[in-house]
Coordinates of C-alpha atoms in Angstrom, one line a residue:
M1 CA -21.9 -13.4 -16.9
A2 CA -20.6 -9.8 -16.5
E3 CA -16.9 -9.2 -16.1
R4 CA -16.1 -7.5 -12.8
T5 CA -13.8 -4.6 -13.3
Y6 CA -12.3 -2.7 -10.4
S7 CA -10.0 0.2 -9.9
S8 CA -8.8 2.4 -6.9
K9 CA -9.7 5.5 -8.8
V10 CA -13.2 5.7 -10.4
L11 CA -15.3 8.4 -12.1
G12 CA -19.1 8.1 -11.8
L13 CA -21.3 9.9 -14.3
E14 CA -24.9 11.1 -14.4
L15 CA -26.5 12.8 -17.5
D16 CA -29.8 14.4 -16.8
S17 CA -31.9 16.8 -19.0
L18 CA -29.7 19.9 -18.1
R19 CA -26.5 18.9 -16.6
L20 CA -23.6 16.4 -16.7
K21 CA -22.7 15.4 -13.1
A22 CA -19.5 13.5 -12.1
A23 CA -17.8 12.3 -8.9
L24 CA -14.2 11.2 -8.8
I25 CA -13.5 9.0 -5.9
T26 CA -10.3 7.2 -4.8
Q27 CA -9.5 4.4 -2.4
Q28 CA -6.3 3.9 -0.4
R29 CA -6.3 0.5 1.3
K30 CA -9.9 0.9 3.1
K31 CA -10.0 4.7 3.1
I32 CA -12.6 6.1 0.5
Q33 CA -12.1 9.8 -0.4
I34 CA -14.3 11.8 -2.6
E35 CA -11.7 13.9 -4.6
Q36 CA -13.9 16.1 -6.7
L37 CA -17.4 16.5 -7.7
Y38 CA -18.1 18.1 -11.3
T39 CA -21.2 19.7 -12.7
F40 CA -21.2 20.8 -16.4
S41 CA -24.1 22.3 -18.6
P42 CA -23.2 21.0 -22.0
Q43 CA -25.3 22.6 -24.6
E44 CA -25.9 21.1 -27.9
P45 CA -23.9 22.5 -30.9
Q46 CA -25.7 24.7 -33.5
K47 CA -28.1 22.4 -35.7
H48 CA -26.6 24.0 -38.9
S49 CA -23.1 23.1 -38.0
E50 CA -21.8 20.3 -40.3
L51 CA -19.1 19.6 -37.9
H52 CA -19.5 17.6 -34.8
V53 CA -18.3 19.7 -31.8
N54 CA -17.9 18.2 -28.2
P55 CA -19.5 20.8 -26.0
L56 CA -17.2 19.9 -23.2
N57 CA -14.1 21.0 -25.3
L58 CA -15.5 24.6 -25.3
A59 CA -14.1 25.1 -21.7
E60 CA -10.8 24.5 -20.1
D61 CA -12.3 22.6 -17.3
G62 CA -14.2 20.5 -19.8
K63 CA -11.0 19.6 -21.6
S64 CA -9.3 18.3 -18.5
F65 CA -12.4 16.4 -17.6
L66 CA -12.3 14.6 -20.9
E67 CA -8.7 13.8 -20.3
L68 CA -9.8 12.3 -17.0
T69 CA -12.4 10.0 -18.6
A70 CA -9.8 8.7 -21.0
K71 CA -7.5 7.5 -18.2
T72 CA -9.9 6.6 -15.4
L73 CA -12.4 3.8 -14.9
V74 CA -15.8 5.4 -15.9
V75 CA -19.0 4.2 -14.5
S76 CA -22.6 5.3 -15.5
A77 CA -26.0 4.4 -14.2
I78 CA -29.0 3.5 -16.4
N79 CA -32.5 4.9 -15.5
A80 CA -34.5 3.3 -12.8
N81 CA -37.5 3.1 -14.9
E82 CA -35.7 1.1 -17.4
T83 CA -34.4 -1.4 -14.9
L84 CA -36.5 -4.4 -13.6
I85 CA -35.6 -5.4 -9.9
R86 CA -36.9 -8.6 -8.6
P87 CA -36.1 -10.9 -5.6
L88 CA -35.2 -14.5 -6.3
D89 CA -34.6 -17.6 -4.0
I90 CA -32.3 -20.2 -5.5
K91 CA -31.2 -23.4 -4.0
L92 CA -27.5 -23.0 -4.8
K93 CA -24.6 -21.7 -3.0
K94 CA -21.6 -21.3 -5.3
D95 CA -21.4 -18.3 -7.4
K96 CA -20.5 -20.4 -10.4
D97 CA -23.5 -22.6 -10.2
I98 CA -25.7 -19.6 -9.8
D99 CA -24.3 -17.8 -12.7
D100 CA -24.8 -20.8 -14.9
V101 CA -28.6 -21.0 -14.2
L102 CA -29.3 -17.4 -13.5
L103 CA -30.8 -16.6 -17.0
F104 CA -33.0 -19.7 -16.9
Q105 CA -34.2 -18.8 -13.4
A106 CA -34.6 -15.0 -14.2
E107 CA -36.6 -15.7 -17.5
P108 CA -40.1 -16.1 -15.6
L109 CA -39.5 -12.8 -13.8
L110 CA -39.1 -10.7 -17.0
P111 CA -41.9 -9.2 -19.1
Y112 CA -39.9 -9.5 -22.1
P113 CA -37.9 -12.4 -23.8
I114 CA -34.9 -13.3 -22.1
E115 CA -32.9 -12.9 -25.4
N116 CA -33.7 -9.3 -25.4
A117 CA -32.6 -8.8 -21.9
V118 CA -29.3 -8.2 -20.0
V119 CA -29.4 -9.6 -16.5
D120 CA -27.1 -9.3 -13.4
R121 CA -27.5 -10.1 -9.8
I122 CA -26.7 -9.2 -6.3
T123 CA -26.3 -11.7 -3.5
V124 CA -28.4 -10.6 -0.5
A125 CA -27.8 -13.6 1.8
K126 CA -27.0 -17.3 1.9
D127 CA -28.3 -19.8 4.4
A128 CA -28.8 -23.6 4.5
Q129 CA -31.6 -23.6 2.0
G130 CA -29.6 -21.8 -0.7
T131 CA -29.1 -18.3 -1.7
Q132 CA -31.4 -15.0 -1.7
L133 CA -30.7 -12.7 -4.7
T134 CA -31.8 -9.6 -6.1
V135 CA -32.0 -9.9 -9.9
L136 CA -31.6 -6.6 -12.1
G137 CA -32.5 -6.7 -15.7
V138 CA -32.6 -4.3 -18.6
R139 CA -33.8 -4.4 -22.2
K140 CA -31.0 -4.3 -24.8
D141 CA -32.5 -1.6 -26.7
H142 CA -32.5 0.5 -23.6
L143 CA -28.9 -0.4 -22.7
Q144 CA -27.8 0.5 -26.2
H145 CA -29.5 3.9 -26.1
H146 CA -27.9 4.6 -22.8
I147 CA -24.4 3.8 -24.2
I148 CA -25.1 5.9 -27.2
Q149 CA -26.2 9.0 -25.4
W150 CA -22.6 9.5 -24.2
Q151 CA -20.9 9.3 -27.8
P152 CA -21.6 13.2 -28.4
L153 CA -19.5 13.9 -25.5
E154 CA -16.8 11.4 -26.5
I155 CA -17.3 9.3 -23.4
E156 CA -17.8 5.7 -23.2
P157 CA -18.4 4.2 -19.8
E158 CA -16.6 0.9 -19.0
I159 CA -19.3 -0.1 -16.3
V160 CA -23.0 0.5 -16.6
V161 CA -25.0 0.1 -13.2
S162 CA -28.4 0.7 -12.4
I163 CA -29.5 3.9 -10.6
P164 CA -31.1 1.9 -7.6
A165 CA -27.9 0.0 -7.0
A166 CA -25.9 3.3 -7.3
L167 CA -28.3 4.9 -4.7
T168 CA -27.9 1.9 -2.5
A169 CA -24.0 2.3 -2.7
F170 CA -24.3 5.9 -1.7
S171 CA -26.5 5.2 1.3
K172 CA -24.0 2.4 2.4
F173 CA -21.2 5.0 2.3
L174 CA -23.1 7.8 3.9
L175 CA -25.0 5.6 6.5
P176 CA -22.8 2.6 7.0
E177 CA -24.5 1.5 10.4
S178 CA -28.1 2.5 9.4
P179 CA -31.1 0.1 9.9
P180 CA -33.1 -0.7 6.8
H181 CA -34.4 2.3 5.0
F182 CA -35.8 3.9 2.1
I183 CA -33.9 6.1 -0.4
L184 CA -36.0 8.6 -2.0
H185 CA -34.4 10.2 -5.1
L186 CA -36.1 13.3 -6.5
G187 CA -34.0 13.7 -9.5
D188 CA -34.0 16.2 -12.3
K189 CA -34.8 13.4 -14.8
Q190 CA -36.7 10.9 -12.6
T191 CA -38.0 10.0 -9.3
C192 CA -37.5 6.6 -7.5
C193 CA -37.5 4.9 -4.1
V194 CA -35.2 2.3 -3.2
F195 CA -35.1 -0.2 -0.3
A196 CA -31.8 -0.8 1.2
K197 CA -31.0 -3.4 3.8
E198 CA -27.6 -3.8 5.3
G199 CA -26.2 -2.2 2.3
K200 CA -27.9 -4.5 -0.2
L201 CA -30.4 -3.5 -2.8
I202 CA -33.9 -5.3 -2.0
A203 CA -36.5 -3.6 -4.0
A204 CA -37.3 -0.3 -5.9
Q205 CA -40.2 1.7 -7.4
S206 CA -39.7 4.3 -9.9
S207 CA -41.8 7.1 -11.6
T208 CA -41.6 9.2 -14.7
F209 CA -42.3 12.5 -12.6
D210 CA -39.1 14.5 -12.1
I211 CA -38.1 18.0 -11.0
N212 CA -37.2 19.2 -14.6
S213 CA -40.8 18.7 -15.7
L214 CA -42.1 20.7 -12.7
R215 CA -39.5 23.4 -13.6
Q216 CA -40.8 23.7 -17.2
T217 CA -44.3 23.8 -16.1
F218 CA -43.5 26.5 -13.6
A219 CA -41.6 28.5 -16.4
K220 CA -44.7 28.2 -18.6
D221 CA -47.1 29.1 -15.9
M222 CA -44.9 32.3 -14.9
Q223 CA -44.0 33.0 -18.4
I224 CA -40.1 33.1 -17.8
E225 CA -37.8 32.2 -20.6
D226 CA -34.4 33.2 -19.3
P227 CA -32.7 30.0 -17.8
A228 CA -30.9 31.9 -15.1
A229 CA -34.0 33.9 -14.1
L230 CA -35.9 30.7 -14.2
D231 CA -33.4 29.0 -11.7
Q232 CA -33.6 32.0 -9.4
A233 CA -37.4 32.1 -9.4
F234 CA -37.9 28.3 -9.0
A235 CA -35.5 28.3 -6.0
T236 CA -37.1 31.2 -4.3
A237 CA -40.8 30.4 -5.1
D238 CA -43.4 30.2 -2.2
W239 CA -44.6 26.6 -2.8
E240 CA -46.9 26.9 0.1
V241 CA -48.9 29.5 -1.8
I242 CA -48.7 27.8 -5.0
S243 CA -50.0 24.5 -3.6
T244 CA -53.2 26.3 -2.6
S245 CA -53.8 27.9 -5.8
E246 CA -56.8 26.2 -7.7
S247 CA -56.3 27.4 -11.3
S248 CA -52.6 27.6 -12.1
L249 CA -50.7 24.7 -14.0
I250 CA -48.0 24.6 -11.6
S251 CA -50.3 23.8 -8.6
A252 CA -51.9 21.0 -10.4
A253 CA -48.5 19.6 -11.3
L254 CA -47.3 20.1 -7.8
R255 CA -50.3 18.0 -6.4
N256 CA -49.8 15.5 -8.8
F257 CA -46.1 15.2 -8.1
H258 CA -47.0 15.0 -4.3
M259 CA -49.4 12.2 -5.0
E260 CA -46.9 10.3 -7.1
V261 CA -44.2 10.6 -4.5
H262 CA -46.5 9.1 -1.8
R263 CA -47.8 6.4 -4.3
I264 CA -44.3 4.9 -5.0
V265 CA -43.4 5.1 -1.3
Y266 CA -46.5 3.2 -0.2
S267 CA -46.5 1.0 -3.2
L268 CA -43.0 -0.2 -2.0
V269 CA -44.2 -0.6 1.6
R270 CA -47.0 -3.0 0.4
Q271 CA -44.6 -4.7 -1.9
L272 CA -42.4 -5.4 1.1
K273 CA -45.3 -6.2 3.4
M274 CA -44.2 -3.5 6.0
L275 CA -46.5 -2.2 8.6
E276 CA -45.1 1.4 8.4
V277 CA -42.7 3.7 6.4
P278 CA -39.0 3.1 7.5
K279 CA -36.7 5.9 7.7
I280 CA -36.0 7.6 4.4
L281 CA -32.8 9.3 3.1
L282 CA -33.4 12.0 0.5
T283 CA -31.2 12.5 -2.4
G284 CA -31.4 14.4 -5.8
D285 CA -32.1 17.9 -6.8
G286 CA -35.5 18.0 -5.0
A287 CA -33.7 17.6 -1.7
T288 CA -32.1 21.0 -2.3
Y289 CA -35.4 23.0 -2.3
P290 CA -36.6 23.0 1.4
Q291 CA -40.1 24.4 0.7
L292 CA -40.8 22.4 -2.4
L293 CA -39.6 19.3 -0.7
Q294 CA -41.9 19.8 2.3
N295 CA -44.9 20.0 -0.2
L296 CA -43.8 16.9 -2.0
I297 CA -43.3 14.7 0.9
G298 CA -46.1 16.0 3.2
T299 CA -46.4 13.8 6.2
L300 CA -43.3 11.6 5.2
D301 CA -41.1 14.3 6.8
K302 CA -41.4 12.6 10.1
T303 CA -39.4 9.7 8.7
I304 CA -36.6 11.7 7.0
I305 CA -33.0 10.8 8.1
S306 CA -30.7 13.7 8.7
P307 CA -27.2 12.0 8.1
E308 CA -23.9 13.1 9.9
L309 CA -21.1 13.5 7.5
P310 CA -18.0 11.7 7.9
P311 CA -15.2 14.1 9.4
E312 CA -12.9 13.7 6.3
T313 CA -15.7 14.8 3.9
K314 CA -14.9 18.2 2.6
N315 CA -18.3 18.5 0.6
T316 CA -21.6 19.6 2.0
L317 CA -24.8 17.5 2.5
T318 CA -26.4 19.3 -0.4
E319 CA -23.5 18.4 -2.7
L320 CA -23.6 14.9 -1.8
Q321 CA -27.4 14.7 -2.3
T322 CA -27.3 16.3 -5.8
H323 CA -24.4 14.0 -6.8
A324 CA -25.8 10.8 -5.2
I325 CA -26.0 8.8 -8.4
P326 CA -22.5 9.4 -9.7
I327 CA -21.2 9.1 -6.2
G328 CA -22.8 5.7 -5.9
S329 CA -21.7 4.7 -9.3
A330 CA -18.2 5.4 -8.7
L331 CA -18.2 3.5 -5.4
M332 CA -19.6 0.4 -7.2
G333 CA -16.3 0.4 -9.2
L334 CA -13.8 0.7 -6.4
T335 CA -11.5 -2.3 -5.5
N336 CA -13.4 -5.4 -4.2
Y337 CA -16.8 -3.8 -3.9
E338 CA -18.8 -7.1 -3.4
D339 CA -22.2 -5.9 -5.0
Q340 CA -21.0 -4.4 -8.2
V341 CA -23.6 -4.7 -11.1
N342 CA -22.4 -4.4 -14.6
F343 CA -24.8 -4.6 -17.6
R344 CA -21.9 -4.3 -20.0
Q345 CA -21.6 -7.9 -20.9
G346 CA -22.0 -10.1 -23.9
D347 CA -22.7 -8.1 -27.1
F348 CA -22.3 -4.9 -24.9
A349 CA -19.0 -5.7 -23.3
Y350 CA -16.5 -2.8 -23.2
P351 CA -14.7 -2.9 -26.5
H352 CA -11.5 -1.2 -25.3
P353 CA -10.6 -3.2 -22.1
W354 CA -6.9 -2.1 -22.5
K355 CA -7.5 1.6 -23.3
R356 CA -7.3 2.8 -19.8
L357 CA -4.3 0.6 -18.9
L358 CA -2.1 1.5 -22.0
K359 CA -0.4 4.5 -20.4
P360 CA 0.1 2.7 -17.0
I361 CA 1.5 -0.2 -18.8
G362 CA 3.6 1.9 -21.1
T363 CA 5.0 3.6 -17.8
F364 CA 5.4 0.3 -16.2
L365 CA 7.5 -1.1 -19.1
A366 CA 9.6 2.1 -19.1
M367 CA 10.3 1.8 -15.4
I368 CA 11.1 -1.9 -15.8
G369 CA 13.6 -0.9 -18.7
L370 CA 15.1 1.9 -16.4
L371 CA 15.2 -0.5 -13.5
T372 CA 17.1 -3.2 -15.7
G373 CA 19.5 -0.5 -16.7
A374 CA 20.1 0.5 -13.2
L375 CA 20.5 -2.9 -11.9
Y376 CA 23.0 -3.5 -14.8
F377 CA 24.9 -0.5 -14.0
F378 CA 24.8 -1.1 -10.1
G379 CA 25.6 -4.7 -10.6
H380 CA 28.6 -3.9 -12.8
A381 CA 29.8 -1.3 -10.3
Y382 CA 29.3 -3.8 -7.5
E383 CA 31.2 -6.5 -9.4
K384 CA 34.1 -4.1 -10.0
S385 CA 34.0 -3.1 -6.3
R386 CA 34.1 -6.8 -5.2
E387 CA 37.1 -7.4 -7.5
D388 CA 39.0 -4.4 -5.9
D389 CA 38.2 -5.8 -2.6
V390 CA 39.7 -9.2 -3.7
R391 CA 42.9 -7.5 -5.0
R392 CA 43.1 -5.6 -1.9
A393 CA 42.7 -8.7 0.3
Y394 CA 45.3 -10.4 -2.0
A395 CA 47.8 -7.5 -1.4
D396 CA 47.2 -7.7 2.3
L397 CA 47.9 -11.4 2.3
L398 CA 51.3 -10.8 0.6
V399 CA 52.2 -8.2 3.1
S400 CA 51.3 -10.4 6.1
A401 CA 53.4 -13.1 4.5
N402 CA 56.3 -10.9 3.9
K403 CA 56.2 -11.8 0.3
P404 CA 56.9 -8.9 -2.2
Y405 CA 54.5 -8.8 -5.1
Q406 CA 57.4 -8.9 -7.6
E407 CA 58.9 -11.9 -5.8
I408 CA 55.6 -13.7 -6.0
E409 CA 55.0 -12.9 -9.6
T410 CA 58.6 -14.2 -10.4
E411 CA 58.1 -17.4 -8.5
Y412 CA 54.6 -17.9 -10.3
A413 CA 56.2 -17.2 -13.6
N414 CA 58.8 -19.8 -13.0
R415 CA 56.4 -22.6 -11.6
G416 CA 56.9 -25.9 -13.0
R417 CA 60.5 -25.3 -14.0
K418 CA 63.5 -27.0 -12.6
T419 CA 65.7 -23.9 -12.8
P420 CA 64.4 -20.3 -12.8
S421 CA 64.4 -18.5 -16.1
T422 CA 67.2 -15.8 -16.7
A423 CA 65.0 -14.0 -19.1
P424 CA 63.3 -10.7 -18.0
I425 CA 59.8 -11.4 -16.7
D426 CA 56.9 -9.1 -17.7
I427 CA 55.2 -8.4 -14.3
I428 CA 51.5 -7.9 -14.6
P429 CA 50.2 -5.0 -12.5
L430 CA 48.0 -6.0 -9.4
E431 CA 45.1 -3.8 -10.6
S432 CA 45.1 -5.7 -14.1
L433 CA 44.7 -9.1 -12.5
S434 CA 41.3 -10.8 -13.0
L435 CA 39.7 -12.9 -10.6
E436 CA 40.8 -16.0 -12.3
D437 CA 44.4 -14.8 -12.2
I438 CA 44.1 -14.1 -8.4
Q439 CA 42.7 -17.6 -7.9
S440 CA 45.4 -19.2 -9.8
R441 CA 48.1 -17.4 -7.8
M442 CA 46.2 -18.2 -4.6
E443 CA 46.4 -21.9 -5.6
F444 CA 50.1 -21.7 -6.4
I445 CA 50.8 -20.0 -2.9
N446 CA 48.8 -22.6 -1.1
K447 CA 50.7 -25.3 -2.7
S448 CA 53.9 -23.5 -1.7
I449 CA 52.9 -23.3 1.8
Q450 CA 51.8 -26.9 2.0
S451 CA 55.3 -27.8 0.7
I452 CA 57.0 -26.1 3.6
P453 CA 57.5 -28.5 6.5
D454 CA 55.5 -28.0 9.7
L455 CA 57.7 -26.0 12.2
Y456 CA 57.0 -24.9 15.7
P457 CA 59.4 -23.3 18.3
L458 CA 60.9 -25.5 21.0
H459 CA 62.7 -22.8 22.9
P460 CA 60.3 -20.2 24.5
N461 CA 61.3 -16.5 24.7
V462 CA 59.6 -15.7 27.9
P463 CA 61.2 -14.2 31.1
R464 CA 63.1 -16.6 33.2
V465 CA 62.5 -17.2 37.0
S466 CA 65.8 -15.4 37.9
D467 CA 65.2 -12.3 35.7
L468 CA 61.7 -12.1 37.3
L469 CA 62.8 -12.6 40.9
A470 CA 65.6 -10.0 40.1
W471 CA 63.2 -7.5 38.9
L472 CA 61.0 -7.9 41.9
S473 CA 63.7 -7.9 44.5
T474 CA 64.7 -4.5 43.3
H475 CA 61.3 -3.0 42.5
P476 CA 60.7 0.2 44.5
N477 CA 57.3 -1.0 45.6
V478 CA 59.0 -4.1 47.2
I479 CA 62.0 -2.5 49.0
M480 CA 62.8 1.0 50.2
K481 CA 65.9 2.0 48.3
D482 CA 66.2 5.3 50.2
K483 CA 66.0 3.7 53.6
P484 CA 68.7 0.8 53.8
G485 CA 68.3 -1.5 56.7
E486 CA 64.4 -1.0 56.9
P487 CA 62.3 -4.2 56.5
P488 CA 60.9 -4.5 52.8
L489 CA 57.4 -3.3 52.1
I490 CA 56.7 -6.7 50.5
Q491 CA 57.9 -10.0 51.9
I492 CA 57.4 -12.9 49.5
E493 CA 56.2 -16.0 51.1
S494 CA 55.5 -18.3 48.2
F495 CA 56.4 -18.1 44.3
N496 CA 55.1 -20.4 41.7
Y497 CA 56.2 -20.3 38.1
S498 CA 54.6 -22.7 35.6
V499 CA 54.2 -23.0 31.9
T500 CA 50.4 -23.5 31.4
K501 CA 50.6 -23.6 27.5
R502 CA 53.1 -24.7 24.9
P503 CA 53.3 -26.0 21.3
D504 CA 53.8 -29.6 20.6
I505 CA 53.5 -32.2 17.7
T506 CA 49.7 -32.3 18.3
K507 CA 49.3 -28.4 18.9
K508 CA 51.6 -26.8 16.5
L509 CA 49.8 -23.5 16.6
E510 CA 49.6 -23.3 20.3
K511 CA 51.6 -20.4 21.9
Y512 CA 53.8 -20.3 25.2
Q513 CA 51.9 -19.1 28.2
V514 CA 53.7 -18.8 31.6
K515 CA 51.7 -18.4 34.7
V516 CA 53.0 -16.8 37.9
E517 CA 51.5 -17.1 41.5
V518 CA 53.1 -14.9 44.2
E519 CA 51.9 -15.0 47.9
F520 CA 53.4 -12.3 50.1
N521 CA 52.9 -10.2 53.2
A522 CA 52.6 -6.4 53.0
M523 CA 53.8 -3.9 55.6
N524 CA 50.4 -2.3 55.4
A525 CA 47.4 -2.1 52.9
T526 CA 48.8 0.9 51.3
A527 CA 52.0 -1.0 50.2
A528 CA 50.0 -3.9 49.0
R529 CA 47.7 -1.6 47.0
E530 CA 50.8 0.2 45.4
F531 CA 52.3 -3.1 44.5
H532 CA 49.0 -4.1 42.7
D533 CA 49.2 -1.0 40.9
A534 CA 52.9 -1.7 39.9
L535 CA 51.8 -5.0 38.4
L536 CA 49.2 -3.4 36.3
A537 CA 51.4 -0.6 35.1
P538 CA 53.4 -1.2 31.8
N539 CA 56.5 -3.1 32.5
P540 CA 58.9 -5.6 30.6
F541 CA 57.6 -8.7 32.3
I542 CA 53.9 -8.9 32.8
D543 CA 51.7 -9.4 29.8
P544 CA 48.9 -6.7 29.7
K545 CA 46.6 -8.8 27.7
G546 CA 46.1 -11.3 30.6
D547 CA 44.3 -10.6 33.8
V548 CA 46.1 -9.7 37.1
K549 CA 44.1 -11.6 39.7
W550 CA 44.2 -10.5 43.3
T551 CA 43.1 -12.1 46.5
S552 CA 43.8 -11.2 50.2
N553 CA 43.4 -12.9 53.6
K554 CA 44.3 -10.3 56.4
N555 CA 47.9 -9.5 55.7
L556 CA 48.5 -12.3 53.2
Y557 CA 48.1 -11.4 49.7
K558 CA 48.2 -13.5 46.4
A559 CA 48.7 -12.1 42.9
T560 CA 48.2 -14.2 39.7
F561 CA 49.5 -13.0 36.4
F562 CA 50.9 -14.1 32.9
L563 CA 54.5 -13.2 31.5
K564 CA 55.0 -11.6 28.0
D565 CA 55.7 -14.1 25.3
R566 CA 58.3 -12.9 22.7
T567 CA 58.9 -16.1 21.0
A568 CA 59.1 -16.0 17.2
Y569 CA 56.7 -18.3 15.6
P570 CA 56.9 -19.6 12.0

């Protein structure tokens, strides 16, 4: 079956008898944006010219457009009157199983041999009984002609959809919450009526009547040869007066077109067994001529939908209506569009699937190369930075161990010898040491440390009881030196001096800690507070790293603190 090709940036195309229309649409996450709508009037090169000239290359905007077609997913739509659309109920649910039997099941629906057809499908619904499909088929010669028509413009569409499917995608974008409705397309090249239900293509009717044929009859009847004058006269014509004329060619053509529009609309109503005409969304060039449109649809105007444009849309409703086919075609190529149709399959598969991806792949490979180079450069710089950090940590270790670098290097050079060498030793600079060199020296230092016997101090260097009591007995916040004979500010009632921590054979890394608890009476609360502040102030006895705890019970106070430890540890 068909290969499904998607992209977040798609260019939809439509080539009618007068113009090339295009729509560039992008998708970011779930947000769809119409980036630009194009309209070109490519004239055929002169018949006597021996060289092929792409008409789009004659203008700057045409050149940029051709460059866009070369690097963007391009989608075109084959004519509705060349597409067969039929419903099909199949008692299968898996997509793979459905694809395997689709050609066999679709063969009775086609008026031509299955080997001359290209078939695709749209899944409408699934239930317990199976799957409801809309089968779309085109003749291979029609598909080949459609692809060939783009060659003079040097464009080859990667996806070929059908116009009814494109119009369904357009109505789903413009009317996402609309009930089942018709889409009446009055195009410059063809007329068709499509039934869409919940964003799915159900059925369609088409006609060979078109706006361009009506325009040519108008030009012949009015004897207008200048294209610009014809466009102006056609747009401003009084179609109400023309429709009442009995003898003119244009009035007969208008009446026939009116009857044809009603024929395809009511044929679709009968085909779907409806009781009345549903709401109708108008698209195509015919929708841009209000008076002409009124004469063509007649009483159907009561069912016309007036859509509200999304707030982010920067185009007018008229622009969207005239570009409905290229917009719908582009929408079908967006990422994960679930009802994509693609007739480019089998012998007609797109021959250059990598063409659009060559530049992105080249850019990706170049970015990979740059990223690899950057990772190598930053990785090398990071490794060098880590080596410098290791050297710095090694130097800090030597400083903390009171080992000069030259001394360590000398000991390292003499390792394994019973007597040190008297020959001069070549000291390697620290910045020249590799990580392996530093690791080797660290192992040597570790062995040296392990060979040193375990030592711990047995004699603490902390303030003695007598020194502490002497300091307290002379402290200005305890006695009043300037008033001899007066009672002291602080009267010590209890004094407790205890060693709470000390190193021993099982705790060689432990340090000495002496805890002092003093209970005293104070002359008044002010004297107690000032004594507390004195204990917190820097002094030669009390350890500032420990907490000074304070409790009181009326005039009895208790202070708990730790003494400074000046012991030298190995």
